[in-house]
């Protein structure tokens, strides 16, 4: 199978027309048609964008099977069990670096739906996480997270977030947020919020809030809480 045939198969799998794929890539539908017919090839500079659009590896565009082989003879001792957690670590020789200054510029990016993710670096996940995230820096998830999150800096989740959350910076959630939250920054929630809240800034919720204790100024549609330490603004309907 040529790359054009692979692009056609991936496009049809997404249910897109040639024009829709061209719009996503910034090219004409005629260009896409020529690729798929074999009349021309995509520019090499477009390959990363094509792979990103189809959420695949560049090698997969050339129909090369991507295999992950574990070379145990190259692995040093690590302080965790052989489990389902995806970990992002930085080594200097055989030493795992934990210092913020040493790992500050690294981003651990995942495409897929991992169970649990841990990293001393910043974490970016293009998908959902079902077992929680823990990062020394920031957490960015374009899906939903269940199982809670812990970050040295901000937490940004496009979908729902459930489970206990601790963040050194702001917590921003596109959907509902459920579970105890402790943050040095603000909390912004696009849906309902439930759970005990400690916020170093404001708690801004588009939906309803239900909690036992809240520390911080609250803005929400409705509020049900035994104790609030801070100002309350009810937006109503």
PDB file of N, CA and C in Angstrom, residues 185-227:
ATOM      1  N   UNK A 185      -4.007  28.241  43.649  1.00  0.00           N
ATOM      2  CA  UNK A 185      -4.529  29.208  42.691  1.00  0.00           C
ATOM      3  C   UNK A 185      -6.039  29.229  42.673  1.00  0.00           C
ATOM      4  N   UNK A 186      -6.600  29.546  41.509  1.00  0.00           N
ATOM      5  CA  UNK A 186      -8.044  29.614  41.344  1.00  0.00           C
ATOM      6  C   UNK A 186      -8.592  28.296  40.808  1.00  0.00           C
ATOM      7  N   UNK A 187      -9.894  28.101  41.013  1.00  0.00           N
ATOM      8  CA  UNK A 187     -10.607  26.963  40.444  1.00  0.00           C
ATOM      9  C   UNK A 187     -11.655  27.491  39.480  1.00  0.00           C
ATOM     10  N   UNK A 188     -11.611  27.016  38.251  1.00  0.00           N
ATOM     11  CA  UNK A 188     -12.601  27.384  37.243  1.00  0.00           C
ATOM     12  C   UNK A 188     -13.231  26.102  36.723  1.00  0.00           C
ATOM     13  N   UNK A 189     -14.560  26.019  36.815  1.00  0.00           N
ATOM     14  CA  UNK A 189     -15.268  24.785  36.471  1.00  0.00           C
ATOM     15  C   UNK A 189     -16.419  25.098  35.528  1.00  0.00           C
ATOM     16  N   UNK A 190     -16.468  24.394  34.398  1.00  0.00           N
ATOM     17  CA  UNK A 190     -17.509  24.632  33.416  1.00  0.00           C
ATOM     18  C   UNK A 190     -18.818  23.923  33.705  1.00  0.00           C
ATOM     19  N   UNK A 191     -18.825  23.005  34.683  1.00  0.00           N
ATOM     20  CA  UNK A 191     -20.038  22.291  35.059  1.00  0.00           C
ATOM     21  C   UNK A 191     -20.321  22.432  36.531  1.00  0.00           C
ATOM     22  N   UNK A 192     -20.878  21.390  37.147  1.00  0.00           N
ATOM     23  CA  UNK A 192     -21.133  21.403  38.591  1.00  0.00           C
ATOM     24  C   UNK A 192     -19.856  21.046  39.350  1.00  0.00           C
ATOM     25  N   UNK A 193     -19.788  21.502  40.596  1.00  0.00           N
ATOM     26  CA  UNK A 193     -18.640  21.202  41.454  1.00  0.00           C
ATOM     27  C   UNK A 193     -19.141  20.607  42.757  1.00  0.00           C
ATOM     28  N   UNK A 194     -18.511  19.507  43.193  1.00  0.00           N
ATOM     29  CA  UNK A 194     -18.871  18.895  44.468  1.00  0.00           C
ATOM     30  C   UNK A 194     -17.606  18.424  45.171  1.00  0.00           C
ATOM     31  N   UNK A 195     -17.575  18.582  46.491  1.00  0.00           N
ATOM     32  CA  UNK A 195     -16.412  18.173  47.275  1.00  0.00           C
ATOM     33  C   UNK A 195     -15.876  19.337  48.090  1.00  0.00           C
ATOM     34  N   UNK A 196     -15.114  19.045  49.129  1.00  0.00           N
ATOM     35  CA  UNK A 196     -14.520  20.090  49.950  1.00  0.00           C
ATOM     36  C   UNK A 196     -13.451  20.839  49.157  1.00  0.00           C
ATOM     37  N   UNK A 197     -13.436  22.169  49.312  1.00  0.00           N
ATOM     38  CA  UNK A 197     -12.583  22.999  48.468  1.00  0.00           C
ATOM     39  C   UNK A 197     -11.714  23.910  49.318  1.00  0.00           C
ATOM     40  N   UNK A 198     -10.417  23.936  49.002  1.00  0.00           N
ATOM     41  CA  UNK A 198      -9.499  24.933  49.546  1.00  0.00           C
ATOM     42  C   UNK A 198      -8.823  25.600  48.360  1.00  0.00           C
ATOM     43  N   UNK A 199      -9.059  26.896  48.215  1.00  0.00           N
ATOM     44  CA  UNK A 199      -8.538  27.621  47.058  1.00  0.00           C
ATOM     45  C   UNK A 199      -7.787  28.867  47.505  1.00  0.00           C
ATOM     46  N   UNK A 200      -6.601  29.053  46.941  1.00  0.00           N
ATOM     47  CA  UNK A 200      -5.848  30.258  47.231  1.00  0.00           C
ATOM     48  C   UNK A 200      -6.391  31.463  46.492  1.00  0.00           C
ATOM     49  N   UNK A 201      -7.255  31.230  45.505  1.00  0.00           N
ATOM     50  CA  UNK A 201      -7.893  32.308  44.753  1.00  0.00           C
ATOM     51  C   UNK A 201      -9.390  32.146  44.789  1.00  0.00           C
ATOM     52  N   UNK A 202     -10.062  32.468  43.705  1.00  0.00           N
ATOM     53  CA  UNK A 202     -11.511  32.339  43.647  1.00  0.00           C
ATOM     54  C   UNK A 202     -11.936  30.966  43.167  1.00  0.00           C
ATOM     55  N   UNK A 203     -13.216  30.661  43.395  1.00  0.00           N
ATOM     56  CA  UNK A 203     -13.833  29.423  42.904  1.00  0.00           C
ATOM     57  C   UNK A 203     -14.961  29.846  41.971  1.00  0.00           C
ATOM     58  N   UNK A 204     -14.724  29.723  40.674  1.00  0.00           N
ATOM     59  CA  UNK A 204     -15.677  30.198  39.672  1.00  0.00           C
ATOM     60  C   UNK A 204     -16.318  29.004  38.970  1.00  0.00           C
ATOM     61  N   UNK A 205     -17.615  28.835  39.187  1.00  0.00           N
ATOM     62  CA  UNK A 205     -18.325  27.648  38.702  1.00  0.00           C
ATOM     63  C   UNK A 205     -19.541  28.086  37.888  1.00  0.00           C
ATOM     64  N   UNK A 206     -19.662  27.566  36.665  1.00  0.00           N
ATOM     65  CA  UNK A 206     -20.822  27.898  35.834  1.00  0.00           C
ATOM     66  C   UNK A 206     -22.075  27.169  36.296  1.00  0.00           C
ATOM     67  N   UNK A 207     -21.892  26.039  36.952  1.00  0.00           N
ATOM     68  CA  UNK A 207     -23.027  25.254  37.413  1.00  0.00           C
ATOM     69  C   UNK A 207     -23.277  25.415  38.897  1.00  0.00           C
ATOM     70  N   UNK A 208     -23.653  24.317  39.546  1.00  0.00           N
ATOM     71  CA  UNK A 208     -24.000  24.314  40.961  1.00  0.00           C
ATOM     72  C   UNK A 208     -22.839  23.806  41.810  1.00  0.00           C
ATOM     73  N   UNK A 209     -22.810  24.248  43.056  1.00  0.00           N
ATOM     74  CA  UNK A 209     -21.762  23.831  43.987  1.00  0.00           C
ATOM     75  C   UNK A 209     -22.405  23.159  45.193  1.00  0.00           C
ATOM     76  N   UNK A 210     -21.876  21.986  45.553  1.00  0.00           N
ATOM     77  CA  UNK A 210     -22.323  21.296  46.752  1.00  0.00           C
ATOM     78  C   UNK A 210     -21.092  20.797  47.492  1.00  0.00           C
ATOM     79  N   UNK A 211     -20.883  21.283  48.715  1.00  0.00           N
ATOM     80  CA  UNK A 211     -19.692  20.922  49.484  1.00  0.00           C
ATOM     81  C   UNK A 211     -19.974  21.067  50.973  1.00  0.00           C
ATOM     82  N   UNK A 212     -19.089  20.495  51.781  1.00  0.00           N
ATOM     83  CA  UNK A 212     -19.184  20.669  53.234  1.00  0.00           C
ATOM     84  C   UNK A 212     -18.440  21.916  53.660  1.00  0.00           C
ATOM     85  N   UNK A 213     -17.224  22.091  53.145  1.00  0.00           N
ATOM     86  CA  UNK A 213     -16.410  23.258  53.474  1.00  0.00           C
ATOM     87  C   UNK A 213     -15.802  23.846  52.207  1.00  0.00           C
ATOM     88  N   UNK A 214     -15.792  25.163  52.129  1.00  0.00           N
ATOM     89  CA  UNK A 214     -15.124  25.862  51.036  1.00  0.00           C
ATOM     90  C   UNK A 214     -14.317  27.010  51.617  1.00  0.00           C
ATOM     91  N   UNK A 215     -13.055  27.079  51.226  1.00  0.00           N
ATOM     92  CA  UNK A 215     -12.202  28.195  51.605  1.00  0.00           C
ATOM     93  C   UNK A 215     -11.830  28.948  50.341  1.00  0.00           C
ATOM     94  N   UNK A 216     -12.333  30.160  50.206  1.00  0.00           N
ATOM     95  CA  UNK A 216     -12.113  30.959  49.011  1.00  0.00           C
ATOM     96  C   UNK A 216     -13.400  31.627  48.582  1.00  0.00           C
ATOM     97  N   UNK A 217     -13.294  32.668  47.798  1.00  0.00           N
ATOM     98  CA  UNK A 217     -14.466  33.372  47.278  1.00  0.00           C
ATOM     99  C   UNK A 217     -15.142  32.523  46.208  1.00  0.00           C
ATOM    100  N   UNK A 218     -16.483  32.423  46.271  1.00  0.00           N
ATOM    101  CA  UNK A 218     -17.218  31.508  45.392  1.00  0.00           C
ATOM    102  C   UNK A 218     -18.193  32.275  44.510  1.00  0.00           C
ATOM    103  N   UNK A 219     -18.179  31.937  43.225  1.00  0.00           N
ATOM    104  CA  UNK A 219     -19.180  32.427  42.275  1.00  0.00           C
ATOM    105  C   UNK A 219     -19.787  31.209  41.589  1.00  0.00           C
ATOM    106  N   UNK A 220     -21.108  31.046  41.677  1.00  0.00           N
ATOM    107  CA  UNK A 220     -21.737  29.856  41.108  1.00  0.00           C
ATOM    108  C   UNK A 220     -23.221  30.108  40.869  1.00  0.00           C
ATOM    109  N   UNK A 221     -23.879  29.134  40.264  1.00  0.00           N
ATOM    110  CA  UNK A 221     -25.308  29.236  39.977  1.00  0.00           C
ATOM    111  C   UNK A 221     -26.130  29.046  41.246  1.00  0.00           C
ATOM    112  N   UNK A 222     -25.873  27.949  41.965  1.00  0.00           N
ATOM    113  CA  UNK A 222     -26.482  27.716  43.278  1.00  0.00           C
ATOM    114  C   UNK A 222     -25.411  27.147  44.203  1.00  0.00           C
ATOM    115  N   UNK A 223     -25.597  27.350  45.508  1.00  0.00           N
ATOM    116  CA  UNK A 223     -24.602  26.898  46.471  1.00  0.00           C
ATOM    117  C   UNK A 223     -25.266  26.160  47.628  1.00  0.00           C
ATOM    118  N   UNK A 224     -24.757  24.966  47.911  1.00  0.00           N
ATOM    119  CA  UNK A 224     -25.184  24.212  49.076  1.00  0.00           C
ATOM    120  C   UNK A 224     -23.924  23.815  49.835  1.00  0.00           C
ATOM    121  N   UNK A 225     -23.690  24.491  50.981  1.00  0.00           N
ATOM    122  CA  UNK A 225     -22.446  24.271  51.706  1.00  0.00           C
ATOM    123  C   UNK A 225     -22.645  24.614  53.182  1.00  0.00           C
ATOM    124  N   UNK A 226     -22.083  23.788  54.071  1.00  0.00           N
ATOM    125  CA  UNK A 226     -22.213  24.036  55.512  1.00  0.00           C
ATOM    126  C   UNK A 226     -21.367  25.213  55.966  1.00  0.00           C
ATOM    127  N   UNK A 227     -20.179  25.383  55.371  1.00  0.00           N
ATOM    128  CA  UNK A 227     -19.283  26.439  55.824  1.00  0.00           C
ATOM    129  C   UNK A 227     -18.496  26.996  54.648  1.00  0.00           C
TER     130      UNK A 227
END
